Structures are given as C-alpha cells and as structure tokens.
Backbone as numpy.savetxt, mean C-alpha at the origin, in Angstrom:
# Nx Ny Nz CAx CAy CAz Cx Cy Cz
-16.05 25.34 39.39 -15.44 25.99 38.24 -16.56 26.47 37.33
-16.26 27.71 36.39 -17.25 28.03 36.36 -17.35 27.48 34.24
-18.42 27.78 33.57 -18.36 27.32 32.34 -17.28 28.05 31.13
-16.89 29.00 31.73 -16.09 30.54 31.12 -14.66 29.35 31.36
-14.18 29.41 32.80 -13.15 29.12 33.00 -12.88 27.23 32.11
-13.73 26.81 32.34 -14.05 25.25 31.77 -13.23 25.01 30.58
-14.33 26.37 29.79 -14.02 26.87 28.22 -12.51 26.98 27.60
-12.00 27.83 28.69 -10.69 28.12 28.35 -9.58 27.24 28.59
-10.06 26.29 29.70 -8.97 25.56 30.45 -8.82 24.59 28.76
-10.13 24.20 28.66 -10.03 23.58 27.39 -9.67 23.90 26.01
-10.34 25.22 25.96 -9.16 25.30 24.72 -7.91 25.93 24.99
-7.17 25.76 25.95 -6.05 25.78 26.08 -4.89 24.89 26.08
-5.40 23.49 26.77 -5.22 22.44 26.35 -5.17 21.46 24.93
-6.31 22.14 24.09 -6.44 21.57 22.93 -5.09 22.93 22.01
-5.16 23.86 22.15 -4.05 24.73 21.78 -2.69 23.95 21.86
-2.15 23.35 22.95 -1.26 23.22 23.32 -0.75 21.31 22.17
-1.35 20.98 22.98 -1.51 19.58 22.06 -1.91 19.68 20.13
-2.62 20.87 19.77 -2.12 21.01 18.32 -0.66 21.33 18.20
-0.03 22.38 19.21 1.12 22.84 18.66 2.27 21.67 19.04
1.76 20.81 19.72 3.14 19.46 20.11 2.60 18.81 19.18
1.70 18.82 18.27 1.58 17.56 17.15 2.47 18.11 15.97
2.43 19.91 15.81 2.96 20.47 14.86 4.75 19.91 14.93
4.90 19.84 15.93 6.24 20.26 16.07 7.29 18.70 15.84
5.98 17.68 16.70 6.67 16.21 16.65 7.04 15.27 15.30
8.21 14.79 15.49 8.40 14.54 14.27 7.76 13.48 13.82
7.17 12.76 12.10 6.30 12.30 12.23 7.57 10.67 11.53
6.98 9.62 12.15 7.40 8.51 11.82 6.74 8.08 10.40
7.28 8.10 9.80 6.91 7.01 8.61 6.28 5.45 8.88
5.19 5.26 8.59 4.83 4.26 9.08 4.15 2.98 7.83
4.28 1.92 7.35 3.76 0.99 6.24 3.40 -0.15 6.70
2.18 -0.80 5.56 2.06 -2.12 5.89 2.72 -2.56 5.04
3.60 -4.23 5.54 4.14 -5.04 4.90 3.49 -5.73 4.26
3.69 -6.17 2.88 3.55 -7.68 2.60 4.14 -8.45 1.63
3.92 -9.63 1.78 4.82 -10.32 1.13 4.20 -10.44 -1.05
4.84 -10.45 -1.77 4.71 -10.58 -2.65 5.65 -11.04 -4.29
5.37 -12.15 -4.62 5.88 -13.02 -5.75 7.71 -12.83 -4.85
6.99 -13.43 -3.61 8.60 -13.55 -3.13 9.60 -12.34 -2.26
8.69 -11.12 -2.72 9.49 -9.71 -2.56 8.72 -9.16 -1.15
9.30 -8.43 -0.67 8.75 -7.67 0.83 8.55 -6.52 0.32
6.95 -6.04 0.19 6.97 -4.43 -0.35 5.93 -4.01 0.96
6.51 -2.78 1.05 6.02 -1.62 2.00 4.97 -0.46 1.03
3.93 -0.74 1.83 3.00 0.36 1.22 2.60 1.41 2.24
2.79 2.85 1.86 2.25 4.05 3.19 1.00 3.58 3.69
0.96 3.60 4.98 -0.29 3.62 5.89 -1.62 4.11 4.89
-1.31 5.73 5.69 -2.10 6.60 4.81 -2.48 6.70 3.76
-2.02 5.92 2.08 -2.16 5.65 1.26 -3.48 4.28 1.35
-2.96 3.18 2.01 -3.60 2.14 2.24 -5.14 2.02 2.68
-5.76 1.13 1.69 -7.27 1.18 2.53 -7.69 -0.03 3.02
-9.03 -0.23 3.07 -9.23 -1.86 3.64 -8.55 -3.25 3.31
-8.69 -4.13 4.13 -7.86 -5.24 3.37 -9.02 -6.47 3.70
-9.36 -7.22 2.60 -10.14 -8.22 2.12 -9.72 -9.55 2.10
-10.22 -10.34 2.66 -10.07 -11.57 1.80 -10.80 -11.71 0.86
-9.49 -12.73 -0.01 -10.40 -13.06 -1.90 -11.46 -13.62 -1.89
-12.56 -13.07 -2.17 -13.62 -13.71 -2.48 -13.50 -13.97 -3.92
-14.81 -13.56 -4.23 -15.18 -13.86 -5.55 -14.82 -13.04 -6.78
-13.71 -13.08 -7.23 -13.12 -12.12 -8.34 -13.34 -12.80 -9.85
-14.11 -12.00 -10.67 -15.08 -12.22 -11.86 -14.09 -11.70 -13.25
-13.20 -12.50 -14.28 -12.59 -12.11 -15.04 -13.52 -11.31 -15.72
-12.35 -10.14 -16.29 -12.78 -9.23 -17.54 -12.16 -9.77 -19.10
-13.09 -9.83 -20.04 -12.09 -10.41 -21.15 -11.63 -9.14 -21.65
-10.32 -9.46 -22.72 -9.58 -8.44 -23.60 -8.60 -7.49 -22.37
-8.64 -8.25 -21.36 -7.46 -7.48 -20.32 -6.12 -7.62 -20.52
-5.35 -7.23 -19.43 -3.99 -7.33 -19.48 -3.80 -8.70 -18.48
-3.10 -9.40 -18.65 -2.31 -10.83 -17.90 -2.57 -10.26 -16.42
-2.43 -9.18 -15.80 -2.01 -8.77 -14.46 -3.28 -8.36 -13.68
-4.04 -8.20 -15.00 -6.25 -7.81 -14.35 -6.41 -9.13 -14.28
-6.72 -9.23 -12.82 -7.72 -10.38 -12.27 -8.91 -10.48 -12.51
-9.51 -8.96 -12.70 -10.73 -8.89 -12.79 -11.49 -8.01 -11.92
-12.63 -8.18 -11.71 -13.48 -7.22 -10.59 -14.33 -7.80 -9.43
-14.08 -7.24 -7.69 -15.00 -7.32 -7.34 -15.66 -6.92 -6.25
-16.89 -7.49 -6.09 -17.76 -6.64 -4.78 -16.99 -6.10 -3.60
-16.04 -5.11 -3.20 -15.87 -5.22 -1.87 -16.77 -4.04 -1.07
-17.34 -4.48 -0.17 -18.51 -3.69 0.90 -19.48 -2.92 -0.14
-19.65 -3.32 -1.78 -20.89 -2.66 -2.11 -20.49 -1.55 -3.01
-19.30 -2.05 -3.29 -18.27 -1.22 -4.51 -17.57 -1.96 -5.66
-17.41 -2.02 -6.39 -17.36 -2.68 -8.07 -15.61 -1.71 -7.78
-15.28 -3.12 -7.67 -13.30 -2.85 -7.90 -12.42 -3.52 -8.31
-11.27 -3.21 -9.29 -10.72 -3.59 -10.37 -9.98 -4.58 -9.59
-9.22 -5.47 -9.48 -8.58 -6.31 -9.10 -7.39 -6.71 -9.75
-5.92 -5.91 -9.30 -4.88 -6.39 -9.84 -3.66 -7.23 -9.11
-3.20 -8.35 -10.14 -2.06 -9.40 -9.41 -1.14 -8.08 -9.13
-1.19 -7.53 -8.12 0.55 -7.18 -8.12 1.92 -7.97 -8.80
1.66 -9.08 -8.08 2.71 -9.60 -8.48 3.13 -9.89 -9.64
2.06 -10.36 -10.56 2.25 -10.54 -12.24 2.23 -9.13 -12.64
1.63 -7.62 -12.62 1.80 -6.84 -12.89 3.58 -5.88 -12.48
4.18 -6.19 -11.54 5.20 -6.27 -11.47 6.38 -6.63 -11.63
5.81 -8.01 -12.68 6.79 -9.37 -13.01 7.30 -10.04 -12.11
6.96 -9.92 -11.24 7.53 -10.74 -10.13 6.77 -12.19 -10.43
7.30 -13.14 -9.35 7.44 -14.71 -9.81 6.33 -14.93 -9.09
5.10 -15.41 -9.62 3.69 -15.57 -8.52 3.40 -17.01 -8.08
2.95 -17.33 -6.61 2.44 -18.18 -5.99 1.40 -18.78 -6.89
1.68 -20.73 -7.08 0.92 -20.99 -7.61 -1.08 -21.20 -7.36
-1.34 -21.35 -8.33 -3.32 -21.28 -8.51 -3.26 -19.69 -8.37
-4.66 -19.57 -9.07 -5.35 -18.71 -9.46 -5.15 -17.18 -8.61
-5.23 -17.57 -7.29 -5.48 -16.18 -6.64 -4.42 -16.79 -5.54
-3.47 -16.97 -5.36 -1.70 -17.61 -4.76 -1.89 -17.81 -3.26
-2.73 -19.03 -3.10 -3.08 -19.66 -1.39 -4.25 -19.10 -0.48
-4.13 -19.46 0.58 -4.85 -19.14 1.70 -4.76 -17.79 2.29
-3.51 -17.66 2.55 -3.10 -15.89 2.99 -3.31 -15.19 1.84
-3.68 -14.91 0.72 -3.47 -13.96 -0.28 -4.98 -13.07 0.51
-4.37 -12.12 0.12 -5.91 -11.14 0.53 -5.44 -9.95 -0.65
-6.96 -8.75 -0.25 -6.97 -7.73 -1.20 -7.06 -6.72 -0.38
-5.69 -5.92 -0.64 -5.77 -4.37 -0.25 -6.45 -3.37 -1.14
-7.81 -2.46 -0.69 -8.34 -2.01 -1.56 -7.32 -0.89 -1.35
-7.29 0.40 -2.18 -6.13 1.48 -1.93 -7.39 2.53 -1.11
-6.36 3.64 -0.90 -7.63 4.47 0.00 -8.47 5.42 -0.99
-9.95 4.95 -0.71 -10.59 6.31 -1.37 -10.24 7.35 -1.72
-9.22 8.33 -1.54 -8.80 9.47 -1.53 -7.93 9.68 -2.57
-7.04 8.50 -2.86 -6.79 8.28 -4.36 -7.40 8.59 -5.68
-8.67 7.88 -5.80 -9.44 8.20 -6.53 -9.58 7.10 -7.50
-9.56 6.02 -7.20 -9.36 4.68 -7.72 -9.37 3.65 -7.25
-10.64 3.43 -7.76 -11.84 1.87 -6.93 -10.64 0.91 -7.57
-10.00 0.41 -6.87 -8.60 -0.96 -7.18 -8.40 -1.47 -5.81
-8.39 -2.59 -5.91 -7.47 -3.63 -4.88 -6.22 -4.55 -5.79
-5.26 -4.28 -4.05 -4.29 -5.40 -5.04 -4.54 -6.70 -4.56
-3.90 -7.49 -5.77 -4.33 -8.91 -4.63 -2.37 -9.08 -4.66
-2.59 -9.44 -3.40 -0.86 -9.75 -2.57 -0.80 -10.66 -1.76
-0.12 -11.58 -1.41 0.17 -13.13 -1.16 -0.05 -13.00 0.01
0.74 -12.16 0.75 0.55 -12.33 2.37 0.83 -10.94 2.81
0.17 -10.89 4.15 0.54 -9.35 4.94 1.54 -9.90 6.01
2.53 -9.29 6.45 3.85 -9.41 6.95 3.36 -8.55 8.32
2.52 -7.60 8.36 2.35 -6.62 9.68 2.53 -5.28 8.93
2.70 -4.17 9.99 3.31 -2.99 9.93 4.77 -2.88 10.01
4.90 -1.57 9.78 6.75 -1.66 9.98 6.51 -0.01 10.12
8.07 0.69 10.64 8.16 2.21 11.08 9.44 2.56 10.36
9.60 3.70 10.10 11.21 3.84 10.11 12.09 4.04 11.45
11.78 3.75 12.03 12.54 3.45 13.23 13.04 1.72 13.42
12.10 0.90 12.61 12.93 -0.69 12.56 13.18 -0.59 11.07
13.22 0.50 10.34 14.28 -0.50 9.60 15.31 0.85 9.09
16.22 0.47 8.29 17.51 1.52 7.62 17.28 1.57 6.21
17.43 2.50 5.68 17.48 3.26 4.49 18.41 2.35 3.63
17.93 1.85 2.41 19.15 1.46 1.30 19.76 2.68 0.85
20.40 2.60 -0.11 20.98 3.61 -1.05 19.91 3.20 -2.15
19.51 4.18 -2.92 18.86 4.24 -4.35 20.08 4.02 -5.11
19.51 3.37 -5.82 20.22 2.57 -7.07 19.16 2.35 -8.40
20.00 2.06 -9.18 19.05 1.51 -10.66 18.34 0.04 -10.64
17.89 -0.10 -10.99 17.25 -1.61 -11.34 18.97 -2.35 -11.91
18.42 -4.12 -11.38 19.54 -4.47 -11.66 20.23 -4.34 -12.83
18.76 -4.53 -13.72 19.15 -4.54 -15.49 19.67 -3.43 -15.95
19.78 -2.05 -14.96 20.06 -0.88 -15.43 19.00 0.39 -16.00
17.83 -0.54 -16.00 16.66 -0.03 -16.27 16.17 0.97 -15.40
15.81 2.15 -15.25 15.37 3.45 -14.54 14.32 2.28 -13.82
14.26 3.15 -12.62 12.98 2.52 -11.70 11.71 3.24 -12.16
10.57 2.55 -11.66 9.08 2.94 -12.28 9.53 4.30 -11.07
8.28 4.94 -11.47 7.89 6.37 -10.83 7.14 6.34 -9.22
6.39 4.53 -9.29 6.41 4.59 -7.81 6.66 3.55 -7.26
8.25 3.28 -7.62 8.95 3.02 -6.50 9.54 3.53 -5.91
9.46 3.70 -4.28 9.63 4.31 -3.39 11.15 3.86 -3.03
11.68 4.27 -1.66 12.52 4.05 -0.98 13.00 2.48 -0.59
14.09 2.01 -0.88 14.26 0.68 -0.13 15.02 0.44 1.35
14.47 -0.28 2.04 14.62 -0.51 3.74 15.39 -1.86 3.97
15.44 -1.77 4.94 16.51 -3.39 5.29 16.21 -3.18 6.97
15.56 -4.15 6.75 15.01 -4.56 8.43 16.10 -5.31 9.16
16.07 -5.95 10.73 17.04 -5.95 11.30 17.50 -7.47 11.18
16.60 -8.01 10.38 17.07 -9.24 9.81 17.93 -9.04 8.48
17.89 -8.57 7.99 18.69 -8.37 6.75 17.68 -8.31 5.86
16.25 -8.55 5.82 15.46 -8.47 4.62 15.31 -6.89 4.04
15.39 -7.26 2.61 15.43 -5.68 2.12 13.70 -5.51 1.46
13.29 -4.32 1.68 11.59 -4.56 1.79 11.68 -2.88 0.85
10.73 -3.01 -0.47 10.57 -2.00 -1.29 9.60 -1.08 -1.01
9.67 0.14 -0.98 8.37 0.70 -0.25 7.77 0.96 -2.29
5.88 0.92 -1.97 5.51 1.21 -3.19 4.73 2.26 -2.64
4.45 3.53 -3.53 3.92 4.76 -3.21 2.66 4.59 -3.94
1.73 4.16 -3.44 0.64 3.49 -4.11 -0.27 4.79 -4.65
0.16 6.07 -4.17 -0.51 7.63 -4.88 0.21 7.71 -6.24
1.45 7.38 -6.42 2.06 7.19 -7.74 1.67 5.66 -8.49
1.77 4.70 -8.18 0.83 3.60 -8.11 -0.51 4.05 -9.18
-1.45 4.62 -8.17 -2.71 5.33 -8.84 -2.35 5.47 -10.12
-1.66 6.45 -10.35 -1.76 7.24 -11.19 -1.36 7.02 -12.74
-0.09 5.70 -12.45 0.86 5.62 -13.29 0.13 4.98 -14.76
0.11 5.36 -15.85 -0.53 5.12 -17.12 -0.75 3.59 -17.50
0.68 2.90 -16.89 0.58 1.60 -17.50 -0.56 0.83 -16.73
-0.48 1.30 -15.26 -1.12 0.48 -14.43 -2.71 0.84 -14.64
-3.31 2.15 -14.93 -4.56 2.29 -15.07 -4.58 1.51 -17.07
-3.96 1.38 -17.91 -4.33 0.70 -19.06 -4.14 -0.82 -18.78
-5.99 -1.32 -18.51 -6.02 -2.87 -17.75 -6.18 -3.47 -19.59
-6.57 -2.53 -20.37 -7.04 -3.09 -21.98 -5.93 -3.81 -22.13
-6.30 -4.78 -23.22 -5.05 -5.61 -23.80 -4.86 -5.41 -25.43
C-alpha cells in the first residue's frame, strides 16, 4: 500500500469516527459522594483530582465552612466543608473520618478550591438512575443556583447533582471572609 493511499484510508477513518461521536448521544456521567449524610452527584467534567486530607492550615476571620488551605501537587487551595457550607449535618472531628478526601474542582473553572466530602460512593450515569421532579426546598425556600437535577438510583436513594461551574461562581461560596 502505498503512503497516498495509507493517508487517506486514515483520514477517512478518523472522518468517520468524528462524525459517529457527533451524532452519539452523550450520557451524563458524575462522581458520587457521600456528604453530611446526603448523596450528591458532581459532573465528571466539572470534577478534578481527588486527595486525601492531608494537612489543611486554618485561615483566621473566615467563614465556619473555610477549612482553610492546602498544598495539593504544588498549588495553594482553599479548602471548603461542603457539608457545613451547605448546612448539612457533619461527621464528627475536624476533617469527618478516614474516608473523607478532597475533590480539587477542575482547573478550567478557574478556582484553586477543594471540597472536603466524607466519602466517594463511585461514579454513576444517567442510565442507573431516574430523574426526580424539581421541586422547592422543603422550607419553600428557592433552590441555590447550583443545584442541579435530583436522581433516585435503583435502590431508592435520592442523590443531588451539584453543578460545581455554578458552584464556582456563586458569590456566597467565593465570600470565605467572615
């Protein structure tokens, strides 16, 4: 075969396989984890490394929900309880057991933050789980801006997706001052 024909066979192939990626539909895909009790779903693609707690260094004059800051791979990052920043009910001591780790969010965000969250549960698709209905907060209270969609897996657990690009962004959560 010659390098002409090689050429083409190949980009013909690579032609073909862009246009079946265009066309396939794309699964929604999140990591689980567990937190102050609650099952929240965060986008893949949103998501960045995940840490165990090391050494997280309080900031004074913060908010209850800033843990503080720290080294991950050689980067200075804010460190927030999800769970106390959410009000949710938190695992007792300092940084809530053995499984707690830190999801840093993805670079692309634009915001050196990890959360710290009790446990990782795995991945999940929308193909295992079903759509809630949107509703209000129980209290009647409008939902924050990134909360996402709620799911109900095939156990019956209902798991909150958080849109951690709205997350980013949201005013209360970047004011760590107290």
């Amino acid at each position: 075969m010659s390098n002409r024909e090689a050429l083409r066979e190949l980009q013909g192939r690579l032609a073909s396989r862009m246009q079946a990626a265009r066309t396939e539909a794309r699964v929604q895909s999140w990591l689980a984890v567990e937190c102050g009790g609650s099952g929240l779903l965060f986008p893949l693609h949103q998501a960045g490394e995940i840490f165990s707690v090391g050494t997280v260094l309080p900031v004074p004059h913060t908010q209850p929900w800033f843990a503080g800051v720290a080294n991950l791979r050689g980067g200075l990052h804010a460190v927030v309880d999800l769970a106390r920043f959410l009000g949710l009910p938190r695992a007792s001591g300092p940084m809530a057991g053995d499984g707690a780790r830190l999801l840093a969010l993805n670079p692309t965000l634009g915001v050196n933050c990890a959360l710290l969250v009790e446990r990782l549960a795995g991945l999940r698709n929308a193909e295992q789980l079903t759509r809630e209905p949107d509703d209000e907060a129980a209290d009647g209270s409008p939902r924050p801006p990134f909360a996402g969609g709620r799911w109900r897996d095939a156990d019956g657990r209902v798991w909150q997706e958080i849109e951690l690009s709205a997350l980013a962004g949201y005013e209360q959560f970047l004011g760590v001052a107290s």
